[in-house]
Short mmCIF file of C-alpha atoms in Angstrom, two decimals:
data_model
loop_
_atom_site.label_atom_id
_atom_site.label_comp_id
_atom_site.label_asym_id
_atom_site.label_seq_id
_atom_site.Cartn_x
_atom_site.Cartn_y
_atom_site.Cartn_z
CA UNK A 1 3.28 56.85 2.17
CA UNK A 2 1.31 54.34 1.61
CA UNK A 3 -1.16 52.74 -1.62
CA UNK A 4 -4.19 55.73 -0.58
CA UNK A 5 -2.23 59.05 -0.88
CA UNK A 6 1.07 57.78 -3.18
CA UNK A 7 -1.01 55.14 -5.18
CA UNK A 8 -4.60 56.35 -5.61
CA UNK A 9 -4.07 56.76 -10.21
CA UNK A 10 -2.72 53.75 -10.15
CA UNK A 11 -5.60 51.22 -9.18
CA UNK A 12 -4.82 48.65 -12.25
CA UNK A 13 -2.08 48.53 -11.71
CA UNK A 14 -3.18 47.64 -7.36
CA UNK A 15 -4.98 44.83 -9.25
CA UNK A 16 -2.54 42.80 -10.61
CA UNK A 17 -0.08 43.18 -8.37
CA UNK A 18 -2.55 41.56 -5.09
CA UNK A 19 -3.24 38.43 -7.73
CA UNK A 20 -0.16 38.33 -8.34
CA UNK A 21 0.78 37.82 -4.22
CA UNK A 22 -1.92 35.20 -4.49
CA UNK A 23 -1.19 33.39 -6.71
CA UNK A 24 2.12 33.40 -5.67
CA UNK A 25 1.36 32.07 -2.48
CA UNK A 26 -1.55 29.19 -4.21
CA UNK A 27 2.63 28.43 -6.29
CA UNK A 28 3.38 27.75 -3.38
CA UNK A 29 1.24 25.98 -1.02
CA UNK A 30 1.34 23.73 -4.74
CA UNK A 31 4.73 22.73 -4.17
CA UNK A 32 4.10 21.94 -0.45
CA UNK A 33 2.04 19.23 -1.27
CA UNK A 34 3.80 17.74 -3.88
CA UNK A 35 7.10 17.75 -1.86
CA UNK A 36 5.21 16.29 0.87
CA UNK A 37 3.22 13.83 -1.72
CA UNK A 38 7.31 12.59 -2.80
CA UNK A 39 7.76 11.87 0.87
CA UNK A 40 4.95 9.83 1.54
CA UNK A 41 6.44 8.08 -1.75
CA UNK A 42 9.86 7.35 -0.01
CA UNK A 43 8.29 5.78 2.22
CA UNK A 44 5.65 3.95 0.07
CA UNK A 45 9.26 2.84 -1.37
CA UNK A 46 11.77 2.34 1.75
CA UNK A 47 8.66 0.06 3.33
CA UNK A 48 9.14 -1.81 0.13
CA UNK A 49 12.95 -2.39 -0.19
CA UNK A 50 12.54 -3.42 3.98
CA UNK A 51 10.17 -6.07 2.91
CA UNK A 52 11.19 -7.41 -0.26
CA UNK A 53 14.77 -7.99 2.15
CA UNK A 54 13.20 -8.90 4.91
CA UNK A 55 13.93 -12.73 6.62
CA UNK A 56 11.36 -14.94 6.69
CA UNK A 57 10.47 -17.73 8.68
CA UNK A 58 9.27 -17.88 12.70
CA UNK A 59 10.89 -15.96 15.59
CA UNK A 60 12.98 -18.80 17.19
CA UNK A 61 14.98 -19.61 13.56
CA UNK A 62 16.07 -16.14 13.45
CA UNK A 63 17.07 -15.99 17.18
CA UNK A 64 19.32 -19.01 16.18
CA UNK A 65 21.61 -17.01 13.28
CA UNK A 66 25.13 -15.27 13.60
CA UNK A 67 25.01 -12.21 13.75
CA UNK A 68 25.80 -10.55 11.19
CA UNK A 69 22.60 -11.33 9.22
CA UNK A 70 20.65 -10.91 12.97
CA UNK A 71 21.60 -7.03 11.74
CA UNK A 72 20.67 -7.00 9.00
CA UNK A 73 16.90 -7.35 10.21
CA UNK A 74 17.62 -5.27 12.45
CA UNK A 75 18.81 -2.24 9.88
CA UNK A 76 15.75 -3.32 8.12
CA UNK A 77 14.02 -2.80 10.99
CA UNK A 78 15.24 0.77 11.29
CA UNK A 79 15.03 0.92 8.38
CA UNK A 80 10.53 0.91 8.62
CA UNK A 81 10.63 3.34 11.58
CA UNK A 82 13.09 5.95 9.45
CA UNK A 83 10.32 5.30 6.85
CA UNK A 84 7.66 6.19 9.02
CA UNK A 85 9.95 9.82 10.17
CA UNK A 86 9.54 10.33 6.45
CA UNK A 87 5.30 10.01 6.80
CA UNK A 88 4.80 12.34 9.69
CA UNK A 89 6.52 14.95 7.82
CA UNK A 90 4.89 14.46 5.63
CA UNK A 91 1.65 14.33 7.30
CA UNK A 92 3.01 17.22 9.19
CA UNK A 93 3.74 19.53 5.57
CA UNK A 94 0.55 18.54 4.55
CA UNK A 95 -1.47 19.66 8.23
CA UNK A 96 0.24 22.73 9.12
CA UNK A 97 1.69 24.56 5.38
CA UNK A 98 -1.26 23.51 2.92
CA UNK A 99 -4.63 23.02 5.29
CA UNK A 100 -3.86 26.03 7.20
CA UNK A 101 -2.40 28.79 3.58
CA UNK A 102 -5.19 27.37 1.62
CA UNK A 103 -7.96 28.61 3.62
CA UNK A 104 -5.90 31.52 4.54
CA UNK A 105 -5.87 31.85 0.08
CA UNK A 106 -9.29 30.99 -0.14
CA UNK A 107 -9.26 34.31 2.63
CA UNK A 108 -7.36 36.48 0.66
CA UNK A 109 -9.26 36.55 -2.45
CA UNK A 110 -12.59 36.63 -0.55
CA UNK A 111 -11.16 39.85 1.59
CA UNK A 112 -9.11 41.29 -2.08
CA UNK A 113 -12.78 41.07 -3.99
CA UNK A 114 -14.95 42.72 -2.04
CA UNK A 115 -11.81 45.38 -1.39
CA UNK A 116 -12.83 45.65 -5.43
CA UNK A 117 -16.12 45.71 -5.35
CA UNK A 118 -15.72 48.75 -3.22
CA UNK A 119 -14.47 50.40 -5.63
CA UNK A 120 -16.05 49.51 -8.36
CA UNK A 121 -19.26 50.80 -6.84
CA UNK A 122 -16.91 54.04 -5.94
CA UNK A 123 -15.85 53.97 -9.32
CA UNK A 124 -20.09 53.68 -10.97
CA UNK A 125 -22.05 56.00 -8.15
CA UNK A 126 -19.07 58.46 -9.90
CA UNK A 127 -19.43 57.76 -13.19
CA UNK A 128 -23.30 58.57 -13.16
CA UNK A 129 -23.21 61.54 -11.23
CA UNK A 130 -20.28 62.80 -13.80
CA UNK A 131 -23.38 61.91 -16.39
CA UNK A 132 -26.08 63.74 -14.77
CA UNK A 133 -23.79 67.18 -14.91
CA UNK A 134 -23.42 66.30 -18.20
CA UNK A 135 -26.82 66.22 -19.41
CA UNK A 136 -27.26 69.34 -17.02
CA UNK A 137 -24.84 70.70 -18.51
CA UNK A 138 -25.93 70.64 -22.06
CA UNK A 139 -29.68 71.21 -21.03
CA UNK A 140 -28.41 74.42 -19.50
CA UNK A 141 -26.41 74.89 -23.06
CA UNK A 142 -29.12 74.36 -24.80
CA UNK A 143 -32.04 76.23 -22.26
CA UNK A 144 -29.39 79.24 -23.12
CA UNK A 145 -28.98 79.03 -27.30
CA UNK A 146 -33.01 79.03 -27.46
CA UNK A 147 -33.76 82.04 -25.30
CA UNK A 148 -31.81 83.73 -27.33
CA UNK A 149 -31.83 83.12 -29.63
CA UNK A 150 -35.72 84.87 -28.20
CA UNK A 151 -34.30 87.89 -27.51
CA UNK A 152 -33.14 88.42 -30.78
CA UNK A 153 -36.28 87.53 -32.43
CA UNK A 154 -37.16 90.26 -30.16
CA UNK A 155 -35.69 92.80 -30.85
CA UNK A 156 -36.24 92.61 -34.38
CA UNK A 157 -39.87 92.44 -34.39
CA UNK A 158 -39.67 96.00 -32.43
CA UNK A 159 -37.74 97.07 -34.98
CA UNK A 160 -40.30 95.76 -37.73
CA UNK A 161 -42.48 98.77 -38.22
CA UNK A 162 -45.58 96.17 -39.87
CA UNK A 163 -45.52 95.34 -36.21
CA UNK A 164 -48.62 94.91 -34.32
CA UNK A 165 -48.68 95.68 -30.84
CA UNK A 166 -49.76 92.24 -30.19
CA UNK A 167 -46.81 91.09 -31.87
CA UNK A 168 -44.17 92.51 -29.65
CA UNK A 169 -46.58 91.55 -27.01
CA UNK A 170 -46.30 87.70 -27.53
CA UNK A 171 -42.30 88.53 -29.01
CA UNK A 172 -41.93 89.83 -25.27
CA UNK A 173 -43.14 86.92 -23.34
CA UNK A 174 -41.35 84.56 -25.36
CA UNK A 175 -38.08 85.25 -24.41
CA UNK A 176 -39.38 85.98 -20.86
CA UNK A 177 -40.25 82.06 -21.21
CA UNK A 178 -36.53 81.14 -22.86
CA UNK A 179 -34.88 83.47 -20.17
CA UNK A 180 -36.69 81.52 -17.16
CA UNK A 181 -36.09 78.46 -18.87
CA UNK A 182 -32.53 79.02 -19.25
CA UNK A 183 -31.63 80.14 -15.40
CA UNK A 184 -34.10 77.03 -13.91
CA UNK A 185 -31.50 75.02 -16.02
CA UNK A 186 -27.69 77.65 -15.77
CA UNK A 187 -29.56 76.95 -11.44
CA UNK A 188 -29.59 72.32 -12.18
CA UNK A 189 -26.13 72.70 -13.68
CA UNK A 190 -24.60 74.63 -11.00
CA UNK A 191 -26.76 72.64 -7.62
CA UNK A 192 -25.58 68.90 -9.99
CA UNK A 193 -20.99 70.22 -10.43
CA UNK A 194 -21.45 70.82 -6.88
CA UNK A 195 -22.32 67.93 -6.18
CA UNK A 196 -19.90 66.00 -8.38
CA UNK A 197 -17.86 67.94 -7.13
CA UNK A 198 -18.53 66.41 -3.43
CA UNK A 199 -18.59 63.38 -5.09
CA UNK A 200 -15.75 62.50 -6.52
CA UNK A 201 -13.54 65.08 -3.96
CA UNK A 202 -15.11 61.98 -1.90
CA UNK A 203 -13.86 59.04 -3.61
CA UNK A 204 -10.60 59.96 -4.49
CA UNK A 205 -9.39 61.04 -0.69
CA UNK A 206 -11.86 59.37 1.21
CA UNK A 207 -13.17 56.37 -0.59
CA UNK A 208 -10.66 54.94 -2.19
CA UNK A 209 -7.91 56.17 0.63
CA UNK A 210 -8.79 53.64 3.03
CA UNK A 211 -9.79 51.36 0.25
CA UNK A 212 -6.56 50.97 -0.87
CA UNK A 213 -5.35 51.21 2.84
CA UNK A 214 -7.59 47.69 3.77
CA UNK A 215 -6.38 46.50 0.11
CA UNK A 216 -2.37 47.34 0.92
CA UNK A 217 -3.02 45.39 5.04
CA UNK A 218 -4.10 42.50 2.78
CA UNK A 219 -1.04 42.50 1.05
CA UNK A 220 1.62 42.67 3.73
CA UNK A 221 -0.85 39.71 5.49
CA UNK A 222 -0.36 37.86 2.57
CA UNK A 223 3.90 38.42 2.23
CA UNK A 224 3.41 37.43 6.04
CA UNK A 225 1.83 34.47 5.81
CA UNK A 226 3.73 32.93 2.69
CA UNK A 227 6.85 34.43 5.21
CA UNK A 228 6.14 31.88 7.94
CA UNK A 229 5.14 29.26 5.40
CA UNK A 230 9.17 29.30 4.04
CA UNK A 231 10.15 28.85 8.29
CA UNK A 232 7.46 26.26 9.07
CA UNK A 233 8.70 24.07 5.66
CA UNK A 234 11.93 23.96 6.89
CA UNK A 235 10.84 23.42 10.71
CA UNK A 236 8.91 20.98 9.85
CA UNK A 237 11.50 18.94 8.29
CA UNK A 238 13.87 19.97 11.90
CA UNK A 239 11.13 18.44 13.92
CA UNK A 240 11.52 15.47 12.63
CA UNK A 241 15.16 14.46 12.52
CA UNK A 242 16.08 14.35 15.86
CA UNK A 243 14.50 10.99 14.93
CA UNK A 244 15.74 10.30 12.11
CA UNK A 245 19.00 10.29 13.60
CA UNK A 246 18.02 7.94 16.35
CA UNK A 247 16.86 5.73 13.90
CA UNK A 248 20.91 6.26 11.14
CA UNK A 249 22.96 6.02 14.52
CA UNK A 250 20.60 2.88 16.08
CA UNK A 251 21.54 0.92 12.57
CA UNK A 252 25.38 2.55 12.47
CA UNK A 253 25.48 0.43 16.51
CA UNK A 254 23.52 -1.98 14.94
CA UNK A 255 27.12 -2.64 12.70
CA UNK A 256 29.58 -1.67 15.38
CA UNK A 257 28.38 -4.76 17.37
CA UNK A 258 28.45 -7.95 14.71
CA UNK A 259 30.77 -10.53 16.23
CA UNK A 260 32.97 -11.73 13.58
CA UNK A 261 34.83 -14.40 15.39
CA UNK A 262 31.69 -15.12 17.52
CA UNK A 263 29.60 -16.38 14.06
CA UNK A 264 32.79 -17.96 12.96
CA UNK A 265 32.78 -20.17 16.33
CA UNK A 266 29.03 -20.63 16.15
CA UNK A 267 28.95 -22.59 13.34
CA UNK A 268 31.30 -24.55 14.55
CA UNK A 269 28.60 -25.63 17.44
CA UNK A 270 26.41 -26.33 15.90
CA UNK A 271 27.31 -28.73 12.99
CA UNK A 272 30.96 -30.62 15.02
CA UNK A 273 29.68 -34.20 14.62
CA UNK A 274 32.51 -34.93 17.14
CA UNK A 275 33.30 -37.81 15.23
CA UNK A 276 37.37 -38.68 14.59
CA UNK A 277 38.58 -38.67 10.76
CA UNK A 278 39.62 -41.97 8.94
CA UNK A 279 42.42 -44.01 10.16
CA UNK A 280 45.44 -44.49 7.67
CA UNK A 281 44.99 -46.77 5.31
CA UNK A 282 46.73 -49.90 5.84
CA UNK A 283 48.94 -51.16 3.47
CA UNK A 284 48.57 -54.68 1.79
CA UNK A 285 50.93 -56.11 0.04
CA UNK A 286 49.19 -58.42 -2.71
CA UNK A 287 52.99 -59.87 -3.39
CA UNK A 288 52.89 -61.38 0.04
CA UNK A 289 49.31 -63.20 -0.48
CA UNK A 290 49.28 -61.57 2.50
CA UNK A 291 45.29 -61.30 3.46
CA UNK A 292 44.26 -57.72 3.87
CA UNK A 293 42.41 -57.05 7.58
CA UNK A 294 39.60 -54.99 6.55
CA UNK A 295 39.14 -52.21 8.85
CA UNK A 296 35.49 -52.00 11.19
CA UNK A 297 35.36 -48.51 9.92
CA UNK A 298 35.86 -48.27 6.50
CA UNK A 299 32.63 -50.11 6.62
CA UNK A 300 29.28 -48.78 7.33
CA UNK A 301 26.10 -50.79 7.40
CA UNK A 302 22.93 -49.57 5.56
CA UNK A 303 19.77 -49.90 8.71
CA UNK A 304 16.57 -52.68 7.96
CA UNK A 305 13.60 -50.35 7.56
CA UNK A 306 10.42 -52.41 8.44
CA UNK A 307 8.21 -52.57 5.07
CA UNK A 308 5.23 -51.84 7.06
CA UNK A 309 6.13 -48.32 7.87
CA UNK A 310 7.38 -48.19 4.48
CA UNK A 311 4.30 -49.50 2.28
CA UNK A 312 4.82 -52.25 0.39
CA UNK A 313 6.72 -51.70 -3.32
CA UNK A 314 10.21 -53.31 -3.31
CA UNK A 315 12.58 -51.22 -6.50
CA UNK A 316 15.71 -50.34 -7.23
CA UNK A 317 15.34 -46.50 -5.97
CA UNK A 318 13.26 -44.76 -3.27
CA UNK A 319 11.97 -41.23 -4.79
CA UNK A 320 9.70 -38.62 -4.54
CA UNK A 321 8.13 -37.60 -7.38
CA UNK A 322 6.13 -33.75 -6.72
CA UNK A 323 4.24 -31.75 -8.95
CA UNK A 324 4.36 -28.87 -5.79
CA UNK A 325 7.73 -27.08 -5.57
CA UNK A 326 7.20 -27.01 -2.34
CA UNK A 327 6.74 -30.19 -1.38
CA UNK A 328 10.28 -31.43 -0.61
CA UNK A 329 12.29 -33.92 -2.94
CA UNK A 330 13.73 -36.97 -2.64
CA UNK A 331 14.32 -38.94 1.00
CA UNK A 332 18.56 -38.53 1.55
CA UNK A 333 20.40 -41.38 2.81
CA UNK A 334 21.93 -40.05 5.61
CA UNK A 335 22.69 -44.05 7.07
CA UNK A 336 27.50 -42.66 6.08
CA UNK A 337 27.09 -39.97 8.99
CA UNK A 338 28.00 -39.66 12.40
CA UNK A 339 25.80 -40.38 15.00
CA UNK A 340 24.95 -37.64 16.87
CA UNK A 341 24.93 -35.89 13.09
CA UNK A 342 23.03 -37.96 11.11
CA UNK A 343 20.17 -37.64 14.09
CA UNK A 344 20.35 -34.04 13.88
CA UNK A 345 19.91 -34.18 10.15
CA UNK A 346 16.99 -36.56 10.58
CA UNK A 347 15.06 -33.78 12.90
CA UNK A 348 15.45 -30.96 11.05
CA UNK A 349 14.05 -32.90 7.88
CA UNK A 350 10.42 -34.50 10.36
CA UNK A 351 10.69 -30.55 11.32
CA UNK A 352 10.56 -29.41 7.71
CA UNK A 353 8.36 -32.44 6.55
CA UNK A 354 5.49 -32.34 10.08
CA UNK A 355 5.80 -27.91 8.83
CA UNK A 356 4.65 -29.06 4.97
CA UNK A 357 2.10 -31.18 5.53
CA UNK A 358 1.16 -28.86 7.88
CA UNK A 359 0.81 -26.26 5.64
CA UNK A 360 -0.89 -28.50 2.94
CA UNK A 361 -3.28 -30.01 4.85
CA UNK A 362 -4.89 -26.17 5.66
CA UNK A 363 -4.71 -26.10 1.87
CA UNK A 364 -6.29 -29.28 1.06
CA UNK A 365 -9.53 -28.10 4.22
CA UNK A 366 -10.39 -24.60 3.12
CA UNK A 367 -10.24 -26.33 -1.13
CA UNK A 368 -13.10 -28.54 0.79
CA UNK A 369 -14.51 -26.30 2.84
CA UNK A 370 -14.71 -23.85 -0.68
CA UNK A 371 -15.77 -27.20 -2.47
CA UNK A 372 -19.00 -27.20 -0.21
CA UNK A 373 -20.03 -23.84 -0.70
CA UNK A 374 -19.63 -24.42 -4.80
CA UNK A 375 -22.01 -26.69 -4.42
CA UNK A 376 -24.37 -24.90 -1.84
CA UNK A 377 -24.73 -22.14 -3.99
CA UNK A 378 -23.63 -22.93 -7.90
CA UNK A 379 -23.74 -19.15 -8.55
CA UNK A 380 -20.52 -18.69 -6.40
CA UNK A 381 -18.62 -21.24 -8.83
CA UNK A 382 -17.73 -24.36 -9.72
CA UNK A 383 -17.20 -26.95 -7.68
CA UNK A 384 -15.77 -29.30 -10.23
CA UNK A 385 -12.98 -25.99 -10.88
CA UNK A 386 -11.42 -27.00 -7.06
CA UNK A 387 -10.94 -30.93 -7.46
CA UNK A 388 -7.82 -30.61 -9.73
CA UNK A 389 -6.22 -28.25 -7.36
CA UNK A 390 -7.88 -30.80 -3.74
CA UNK A 391 -6.10 -34.04 -5.72
CA UNK A 392 -3.47 -32.92 -6.66
CA UNK A 393 -2.90 -31.49 -2.46
CA UNK A 394 -4.01 -35.26 -1.90
CA UNK A 395 -1.32 -36.24 -3.46
CA UNK A 396 0.89 -34.27 -1.32
CA UNK A 397 -0.08 -35.02 1.28
CA UNK A 398 0.51 -38.50 0.94
CA UNK A 399 4.11 -37.78 -0.82
CA UNK A 400 4.94 -36.26 2.20
CA UNK A 401 3.29 -38.58 5.25
CA UNK A 402 5.11 -41.35 3.40
CA UNK A 403 8.42 -39.57 3.85
CA UNK A 404 7.86 -38.01 7.50
CA UNK A 405 7.20 -42.22 7.92
CA UNK A 406 10.56 -42.83 6.10
CA UNK A 407 12.28 -40.81 8.85
CA UNK A 408 11.04 -41.45 11.60
CA UNK A 409 12.12 -45.15 10.97
CA UNK A 410 15.42 -43.61 10.26
CA UNK A 411 15.79 -41.77 14.01
CA UNK A 412 14.73 -45.14 15.64
CA UNK A 413 16.57 -46.42 15.16
CA UNK A 414 19.51 -44.01 14.57
CA UNK A 415 17.83 -43.44 18.95
CA UNK A 416 17.02 -40.37 18.37
CA UNK A 417 12.56 -40.30 19.51
CA UNK A 418 9.79 -42.97 19.17
CA UNK A 419 8.16 -44.08 16.37
CA UNK A 420 4.74 -42.01 14.42
CA UNK A 421 2.78 -43.64 11.65
CA UNK A 422 1.12 -41.31 9.83
CA UNK A 423 -1.33 -43.19 7.71
CA UNK A 424 -4.09 -41.28 4.62
CA UNK A 425 -7.11 -39.96 6.91
CA UNK A 426 -10.13 -41.00 4.89
CA UNK A 427 -10.96 -37.35 3.25
CA UNK A 428 -7.20 -37.57 1.23
CA UNK A 429 -7.95 -42.02 0.52
CA UNK A 430 -10.91 -40.56 -0.93
CA UNK A 431 -9.87 -37.47 -3.16
CA UNK A 432 -7.29 -39.68 -4.17
CA UNK A 433 -9.58 -42.10 -5.55
CA UNK A 434 -12.29 -39.98 -7.42
CA UNK A 435 -9.10 -38.47 -8.83
CA UNK A 436 -7.49 -40.00 -11.87
CA UNK A 437 -4.77 -41.59 -11.13
CA UNK A 438 -4.59 -45.46 -11.80
CA UNK A 439 -4.42 -47.67 -8.37
CA UNK A 440 -1.09 -49.36 -10.44
CA UNK A 441 0.86 -45.45 -10.28
CA UNK A 442 3.05 -45.67 -7.72
CA UNK A 443 4.91 -42.28 -6.49
CA UNK A 444 6.51 -44.19 -3.69
CA UNK A 445 9.78 -46.54 -5.45
CA UNK A 446 11.96 -48.03 -2.62
CA UNK A 447 14.80 -50.10 -1.84
CA UNK A 448 14.89 -52.06 0.81
CA UNK A 449 16.90 -55.43 1.82
CA UNK A 450 15.48 -59.08 1.45
CA UNK A 451 15.58 -58.42 5.64
CA UNK A 452 12.67 -56.91 6.54
CA UNK A 453 10.55 -58.54 9.75
CA UNK A 454 7.08 -59.01 9.09
CA UNK A 455 4.54 -59.26 11.86
CA UNK A 456 2.09 -61.47 12.95
CA UNK A 457 -1.74 -61.13 12.15
CA UNK A 458 -3.74 -60.09 15.38
CA UNK A 459 -6.96 -61.67 14.05
CA UNK A 460 -9.00 -62.13 10.74
CA UNK A 461 -11.65 -60.01 8.92
CA UNK A 462 -14.42 -59.81 6.07
CA UNK A 463 -14.30 -57.23 3.57
CA UNK A 464 -17.96 -55.72 3.60
CA UNK A 465 -17.92 -53.76 0.74
CA UNK A 466 -15.55 -52.91 -2.41
CA UNK A 467 -12.18 -49.85 -2.02
CA UNK A 468 -9.40 -49.32 -4.79
CA UNK A 469 -6.37 -48.73 -3.03
CA UNK A 470 -4.85 -46.09 -5.44
CA UNK A 471 -2.94 -43.34 -2.88
CA UNK A 472 0.12 -44.51 -1.42
CA UNK A 473 -0.68 -46.74 1.92
CA UNK A 474 -4.05 -48.30 1.42
CA UNK A 475 -4.75 -51.56 -0.78
CA UNK A 476 -7.58 -52.37 -2.10
CA UNK A 477 -10.24 -55.46 -1.54
CA UNK A 478 -12.99 -57.16 -2.94
CA UNK A 479 -16.90 -57.47 -1.29
CA UNK A 480 -15.97 -60.87 0.80
CA UNK A 481 -12.74 -61.05 0.62
CA UNK A 482 -11.02 -62.38 3.84
CA UNK A 483 -7.93 -61.07 4.28
CA UNK A 484 -5.99 -61.00 7.44
CA UNK A 485 -6.14 -58.50 9.95
CA UNK A 486 -2.47 -57.10 11.66
CA UNK A 487 -2.97 -53.04 12.86
CA UNK A 488 -6.51 -52.29 14.56
CA UNK A 489 -7.71 -49.02 14.58
CA UNK A 490 -5.68 -46.60 16.32
CA UNK A 491 -8.54 -43.95 16.79
CA UNK A 492 -7.64 -42.56 12.91
CA UNK A 493 -10.63 -44.62 11.41
CA UNK A 494 -7.87 -47.47 9.38
CA UNK A 495 -7.13 -50.78 10.31
CA UNK A 496 -4.03 -52.40 8.31
CA UNK A 497 -4.61 -54.89 6.88
CA UNK A 498 -3.12 -57.70 4.68
CA UNK A 499 -4.41 -59.52 1.73
CA UNK A 500 -3.88 -63.26 0.21
CA UNK A 501 -1.26 -61.99 -2.49
CA UNK A 502 0.42 -60.29 1.07
CA UNK A 503 -0.26 -57.48 -0.25
CA UNK A 504 0.17 -55.37 3.33
CA UNK A 505 -1.81 -51.89 3.89
CA UNK A 506 -5.03 -50.00 5.05
CA UNK A 507 -8.09 -49.76 4.60
CA UNK A 508 -10.92 -48.24 6.26
CA UNK A 509 -12.64 -49.48 9.45
CA UNK A 510 -16.28 -49.27 8.96
CA UNK A 511 -15.20 -51.55 4.78
CA UNK A 512 -14.60 -54.58 7.14
CA UNK A 513 -16.01 -56.65 10.05
CA UNK A 514 -13.66 -59.18 12.09
CA UNK A 515 -14.01 -61.99 12.83
#
């Protein structure tokens, strides 16, 4: 059985059925596309989640963390690989199913359209032949009636006694003409009928059979494509399952490899100071007038600080006021810690400040370059709009340098390194001088012991220009002022001088003349 022989009279049914099949194929393509988009969005969300909870920092810092913390980072890394597999699944569905089925769908639509056009064309030819047959039939009917009417008129003339021979002859000729025309119309009608029957037989037994059979074959191909699409939908995901399972197995393995005992012991190795617990407090019998003996272990002396390393302000507390939340806060007093632990803590502080100082320096250089670009081309931006940020960054750098010098001094006194001084560069001195911060404003406030070392001047010098030492570490001077040279230029363009008032600080080397 096939459509051509059994559904030759169900053209509308075949039309609707084939259109419904193509619509189903199109719906499936849209379904797979949306599924691929879901996988793509899922992978994107997984990557965002992994990035959100990933630890930031250098790899060396991560390697020193306990295994349970590093394992969590490994889990996040595996989650990234898992997201990559979901992205691959989305791409495979799009290419192997959606693209291929969309192309086949277009071909099937065009093929169906061509077949239906063939049926319509054959129907139009048959209808045209049917109209010609109907017209020849009506003409034959009309001419036959006219012939009968002419014959009756002839008979009437023959029966009329008053009719002449000429009238009778004329009536016979008219009748003969009408009968001849009726015979011609009869023959044309018969010929047209034969032609129509032939075309109708060809239409229903040949053309319709062939076209409907092609439509049936097309429908079978569509069904097979859709069935293969169902299978491929499953097989595509099965192909990425092994890699997904590897990611999940790796996460499981990460959890099993955590050593809780090793993690707790690592904390001991990292922070063990080696100091012994304090001894028992001796009983002091005041009733007997015995003078209490002071234990050497109970008295801790604060280290002396050289004033030239911490600038020249003496107040109650040392405090850093930084508007930048990333700038290290107030300096901590680590002098009461055991020596080993104190050196380790001081070195950690110095490393943190150096990293922050590097970041602030790079940010300042970038803003200075941007300001230069704005000055060259005012259309790109207003240079004055960057001044508050440049000023703030310069303040932060000056504060960081002050803290770094402080901790360097403490580390040197603790026997953990050599002293390195970090004076403010001319760039930051210039920025701070141009800012709205007054020279009298103090960012650093320190308390020092009165017992400190004073350096001996190495020479005398004269100020060539006025200089407003409004930033930390700098000192003001006026043209012609006599100064004591405390420290020569170390290659950074700055020298340390002492005024007659006793103020010690740094000034640009090009602003003075050594006597």
